mmCIF file of C-alpha atoms in Angstrom:
data_model
loop_
_atom_site.group_PDB
_atom_site.id
_atom_site.type_symbol
_atom_site.label_atom_id
_atom_site.label_comp_id
_atom_site.label_asym_id
_atom_site.label_seq_id
_atom_site.Cartn_x
_atom_site.Cartn_y
_atom_site.Cartn_z
ATOM 1 C CA MET A 1 11.778 -2.170 3.439
ATOM 2 C CA VAL A 2 12.320 1.412 4.551
ATOM 3 C CA TYR A 3 9.706 2.490 7.069
ATOM 4 C CA GLN A 4 10.080 4.715 10.073
ATOM 5 C CA PRO A 5 7.018 5.080 12.304
ATOM 6 C CA PRO A 6 6.268 8.642 13.288
ATOM 7 C CA ALA A 7 7.315 9.752 16.735
ATOM 8 C CA GLY A 8 4.642 10.095 19.360
ATOM 9 C CA LEU A 9 2.427 7.105 18.619
ATOM 10 C CA SER A 10 0.423 6.249 21.721
ATOM 11 C CA MET A 11 1.365 2.825 23.073
ATOM 12 C CA ASP A 12 -1.861 2.877 25.104
ATOM 13 C CA ARG A 13 -3.883 3.229 21.885
ATOM 14 C CA LEU A 14 -1.801 0.532 20.175
ATOM 15 C CA ARG A 15 -2.211 -1.900 23.070
ATOM 16 C CA ALA A 16 -5.964 -1.257 23.142
ATOM 17 C CA ALA A 17 -6.103 -1.970 19.395
ATOM 18 C CA GLY A 18 -4.328 -5.334 19.753
ATOM 19 C CA TRP A 19 -0.613 -4.540 19.616
ATOM 20 C CA GLY A 20 1.347 -7.649 20.550
ATOM 21 C CA GLN A 21 -1.575 -9.997 19.922
ATOM 22 C CA GLN A 22 -0.623 -13.385 18.467
ATOM 23 C CA PRO A 23 -2.862 -15.221 15.983
ATOM 24 C CA ARG A 24 -3.893 -18.836 16.306
ATOM 25 C CA ILE A 25 -4.111 -21.149 13.332
ATOM 26 C CA LYS A 26 -7.465 -22.899 13.050
ATOM 27 C CA ARG A 27 -8.110 -25.788 10.746
ATOM 28 C CA PHE A 28 -11.551 -26.729 9.525
ATOM 29 C CA GLN A 29 -12.191 -29.892 7.569
ATOM 30 C CA GLY A 30 -12.092 -29.348 3.833
ATOM 31 C CA ARG A 31 -10.765 -25.768 4.100
ATOM 32 C CA GLU A 32 -7.408 -24.064 4.145
ATOM 33 C CA PRO A 33 -6.031 -23.223 7.602
ATOM 34 C CA SER A 34 -6.860 -19.690 8.721
ATOM 35 C CA LEU A 35 -5.480 -17.189 11.204
ATOM 36 C CA TRP A 36 -7.700 -16.228 14.113
ATOM 37 C CA TRP A 37 -7.196 -13.193 16.328
ATOM 38 C CA GLY A 38 -9.343 -13.856 19.368
ATOM 39 C CA ASN A 39 -12.790 -14.716 17.990
ATOM 40 C CA THR A 40 -12.330 -13.238 14.497
ATOM 41 C CA THR A 41 -10.238 -13.702 11.378
ATOM 42 C CA GLN A 42 -9.735 -9.945 11.171
ATOM 43 C CA SER A 43 -6.272 -9.005 12.402
ATOM 44 C CA PRO A 44 -5.839 -6.031 14.734
ATOM 45 C CA ALA A 45 -4.377 -4.105 11.771
ATOM 46 C CA GLN A 46 -7.422 -4.864 9.617
ATOM 47 C CA GLN A 47 -9.854 -3.978 12.398
ATOM 48 C CA HIS A 48 -8.085 -0.672 13.034
ATOM 49 C CA ALA A 49 -7.920 0.091 9.295
ATOM 50 C CA LEU A 50 -11.687 -0.238 9.096
ATOM 51 C CA GLN A 51 -11.847 2.814 11.353
ATOM 52 C CA LEU A 52 -10.083 5.041 8.786
ATOM 53 C CA THR A 53 -12.658 7.570 7.598
ATOM 54 C CA GLU A 54 -12.992 10.689 5.525
ATOM 55 C CA ASP A 55 -14.193 12.609 8.588
ATOM 56 C CA VAL A 56 -10.740 13.156 10.113
ATOM 57 C CA SER A 57 -7.981 15.644 9.430
ATOM 58 C CA THR A 58 -5.065 14.650 7.226
ATOM 59 C CA ALA A 59 -2.801 14.514 10.283
ATOM 60 C CA GLU A 60 -5.253 12.186 12.090
ATOM 61 C CA LEU A 61 -5.558 10.015 8.980
ATOM 62 C CA LEU A 62 -1.772 9.622 8.820
ATOM 63 C CA VAL A 63 -1.508 8.812 12.542
ATOM 64 C CA SER A 64 -4.247 6.197 12.174
ATOM 65 C CA LEU A 65 -2.391 4.627 9.239
ATOM 66 C CA ALA A 66 0.842 4.599 11.251
ATOM 67 C CA GLU A 67 -1.032 2.778 14.015
ATOM 68 C CA VAL A 68 -2.304 0.212 11.512
ATOM 69 C CA LEU A 69 1.244 -0.386 10.291
ATOM 70 C CA GLU A 70 2.396 -1.008 13.876
ATOM 71 C CA LEU A 71 -0.343 -3.527 14.676
ATOM 72 C CA PRO A 72 -0.153 -7.267 13.984
ATOM 73 C CA GLY A 73 -1.616 -8.293 10.670
ATOM 74 C CA GLN A 74 -1.042 -9.802 7.282
ATOM 75 C CA GLY A 75 0.603 -8.160 4.296
ATOM 76 C CA SER A 76 -2.721 -7.609 2.575
ATOM 77 C CA ASP A 77 -4.011 -5.697 5.622
ATOM 78 C CA TYR A 78 -1.155 -3.230 5.250
ATOM 79 C CA HIS A 79 -1.516 -3.004 1.457
ATOM 80 C CA TYR A 80 -5.207 -2.146 1.661
ATOM 81 C CA ALA A 81 -4.646 0.342 4.502
ATOM 82 C CA LEU A 82 -1.914 2.093 2.514
ATOM 83 C CA GLN A 83 -3.974 2.071 -0.670
ATOM 84 C CA SER A 84 -7.135 3.426 0.952
ATOM 85 C CA THR A 85 -5.180 6.148 2.771
ATOM 86 C CA VAL A 86 -3.500 7.228 -0.462
ATOM 87 C CA ALA A 87 -6.871 7.245 -2.233
ATOM 88 C CA GLU A 88 -8.239 9.552 0.475
ATOM 89 C CA LEU A 89 -5.159 11.818 0.287
ATOM 90 C CA ARG A 90 -5.573 12.001 -3.491
ATOM 91 C CA LYS A 91 -9.143 13.244 -2.989
ATOM 92 C CA ARG A 92 -7.851 15.917 -0.630
ATOM 93 C CA ARG A 93 -5.061 17.165 -2.889
ATOM 94 C CA GLN A 94 -7.465 19.495 -4.715
ATOM 95 C CA ALA A 95 -8.080 21.418 -1.496
ATOM 96 C CA SER A 96 -4.443 21.379 -0.409
ATOM 97 C CA PRO A 97 -1.276 20.352 -2.259
ATOM 98 C CA GLY A 98 0.360 19.403 1.062
ATOM 99 C CA PRO A 99 -0.328 15.661 0.830
ATOM 100 C CA PHE A 100 1.724 15.173 -2.382
ATOM 101 C CA GLY A 101 4.858 14.198 -0.461
ATOM 102 C CA GLU A 102 2.899 11.778 1.703
ATOM 103 C CA ILE A 103 1.173 10.289 -1.332
ATOM 104 C CA GLU A 104 4.520 9.541 -2.933
ATOM 105 C CA ARG A 105 6.033 8.185 0.297
ATOM 106 C CA LEU A 106 3.083 5.892 0.999
ATOM 107 C CA CYS A 107 2.867 4.653 -2.603
ATOM 108 C CA ARG A 108 6.561 3.777 -2.562
ATOM 109 C CA LEU A 109 6.082 2.032 0.784
ATOM 110 C CA ASP A 110 3.208 0.004 -0.693
ATOM 111 C CA LEU A 111 5.392 -1.042 -3.630
ATOM 112 C CA GLN A 112 8.218 -2.002 -1.263
ATOM 113 C CA LEU A 113 5.681 -4.093 0.663
ATOM 114 C CA ALA A 114 4.561 -5.770 -2.576
ATOM 115 C CA LEU A 115 8.168 -6.674 -3.367
ATOM 116 C CA ALA A 116 8.950 -7.905 0.144
ATOM 117 C CA VAL A 117 5.672 -9.782 0.698
ATOM 118 C CA PRO A 118 4.203 -10.806 -2.678
ATOM 119 C CA ASP A 119 1.252 -12.488 -0.921
ATOM 120 C CA ALA A 120 0.156 -8.991 0.157
ATOM 121 C CA VAL A 121 -0.927 -8.274 -3.427
ATOM 122 C CA SER A 122 -1.815 -11.697 -4.794
ATOM 123 C CA PHE A 123 -4.762 -13.955 -4.130
ATOM 124 C CA ALA A 124 -3.633 -16.969 -6.132
ATOM 125 C CA GLU A 125 -0.543 -18.055 -8.012
ATOM 126 C CA GLY A 126 0.009 -15.462 -10.738
ATOM 127 C CA GLN A 127 -3.160 -13.497 -9.907
ATOM 128 C CA TYR A 128 -2.686 -10.077 -8.406
ATOM 129 C CA VAL A 129 -4.954 -7.468 -6.865
ATOM 130 C CA TYR A 130 -5.066 -3.883 -8.068
ATOM 131 C CA ILE A 131 -2.092 -1.870 -6.847
ATOM 132 C CA GLY A 132 -3.082 1.781 -7.122
ATOM 133 C CA ALA A 133 0.444 2.894 -6.256
ATOM 134 C CA VAL A 134 1.657 1.794 -9.705
ATOM 135 C CA ASP A 135 -0.768 4.041 -11.567
ATOM 136 C CA TRP A 136 -0.606 6.915 -9.087
ATOM 137 C CA LEU A 137 3.207 7.110 -9.022
ATOM 138 C CA LEU A 138 3.492 6.740 -12.789
ATOM 139 C CA GLU A 139 0.942 9.511 -13.280
ATOM 140 C CA MET A 140 2.974 11.745 -10.972
ATOM 141 C CA TYR A 141 6.417 10.840 -12.338
ATOM 142 C CA LEU A 142 5.496 10.986 -16.025
ATOM 143 C CA THR A 143 3.747 14.332 -15.551
ATOM 144 C CA GLU A 144 6.821 15.744 -13.795
ATOM 145 C CA GLY A 145 9.289 14.176 -16.250
ATOM 146 C CA LEU A 146 10.907 11.982 -13.581
ATOM 147 C CA LEU A 147 11.722 9.157 -15.964
ATOM 148 C CA ALA A 148 14.220 7.334 -13.721
ATOM 149 C CA ASP A 149 11.638 7.175 -10.937
ATOM 150 C CA ALA A 150 8.979 6.058 -13.414
ATOM 151 C CA LEU A 151 11.259 3.258 -14.610
ATOM 152 C CA TRP A 152 11.743 2.089 -11.010
ATOM 153 C CA VAL A 153 7.942 1.811 -10.744
ATOM 154 C CA VAL A 154 7.847 -0.070 -14.067
ATOM 155 C CA GLY A 155 10.394 -2.559 -12.722
ATOM 156 C CA VAL A 156 8.355 -3.124 -9.574
ATOM 157 C CA ALA A 157 5.129 -3.384 -11.578
ATOM 158 C CA GLU A 158 6.639 -6.110 -13.759
ATOM 159 C CA ARG A 159 7.711 -8.070 -10.665
ATOM 160 C CA VAL A 160 4.287 -7.882 -8.988
ATOM 161 C CA GLY A 161 2.060 -8.718 -11.930
ATOM 162 C CA ALA A 162 1.128 -5.183 -12.951
ATOM 163 C CA GLY A 163 3.411 -4.868 -15.964
ATOM 164 C CA ASP A 164 0.529 -4.884 -18.451
ATOM 165 C CA ARG A 165 -1.097 -1.663 -17.204
ATOM 166 C CA PRO A 166 -1.546 1.166 -19.742
ATOM 167 C CA ARG A 167 0.581 3.607 -17.706
ATOM 168 C CA VAL A 168 3.361 1.026 -17.461
ATOM 169 C CA ARG A 169 3.330 0.670 -21.260
ATOM 170 C CA LYS A 170 3.311 4.473 -21.590
ATOM 171 C CA ALA A 171 6.361 4.753 -19.318
ATOM 172 C CA ARG A 172 8.225 2.101 -21.313
ATOM 173 C CA GLU A 173 7.386 3.888 -24.576
ATOM 174 C CA ARG A 174 8.554 7.236 -23.213
ATOM 175 C CA ALA A 175 11.807 5.672 -21.990
ATOM 176 C CA ALA A 176 12.369 4.128 -25.418
ATOM 177 C CA ARG A 177 11.777 7.503 -27.133
ATOM 178 C CA VAL A 178 14.235 9.252 -24.800
ATOM 179 C CA ALA A 179 16.825 6.521 -25.359
ATOM 180 C CA ALA A 180 16.363 6.831 -29.127
ATOM 181 C CA GLU A 181 16.756 10.633 -28.909
ATOM 182 C CA ASP A 182 19.905 10.236 -26.814
ATOM 183 C CA ALA A 183 21.347 7.728 -29.300
ATOM 184 C CA ALA A 184 20.645 10.128 -32.179
ATOM 185 C CA VAL A 185 22.629 12.935 -30.534
#
C-alpha cells in the first residue's frame, strides 16, 4: 500500500489517543474471540475517528484522519474513517473545488486497503460492506474520460465484491464501446 503520513503530526496527540497500545484477545463462552483495548472493544483508531466532525476546517479534518491512520486499529476502522472523511470532503466540494485531489487520493488509499486487507470491507465470507470509493472514483473518472483509471477501479471492485454495482457495469460498457470503436478504425 502507498501511504505517506503528513509531516508535522503531533506525537503527543497520538500518544494521548492510544498510539502504541496493544490489544488483548478476550474469549467469552459461546462467542468469537474479540480484541479489547483497555476496557473497550473500540480500537484507538476507531475512538479517534468518532471525533471527526463537520465543524472543523478541511485541513483539520485531514490531520485528524492522518492521526486515525497512525493509531492502532483494525482494517475496518481505517476503511470507515477514510470513507466518512471522503463523504465529508464531497459535501464541501461545492463550496471549494480544492478537496478534489484529496478525495481521489483517499479513495484510492481505501481501495488499496480493501485489496491488502479484505477483512476491512467484508463482514462474512463473500459478503462485503459498501465501499463508496468505487462509486465516487468511477463517477469522477467516467465524467473526466479517464477510462484507464476507471478500469483500474473496476478491477479492484471485482476483487472486493463490488463488481455488480451500476457504475462498474457502466465503466465496463464504456470500455467495450471504446474497444469496438478502436477495432473499427
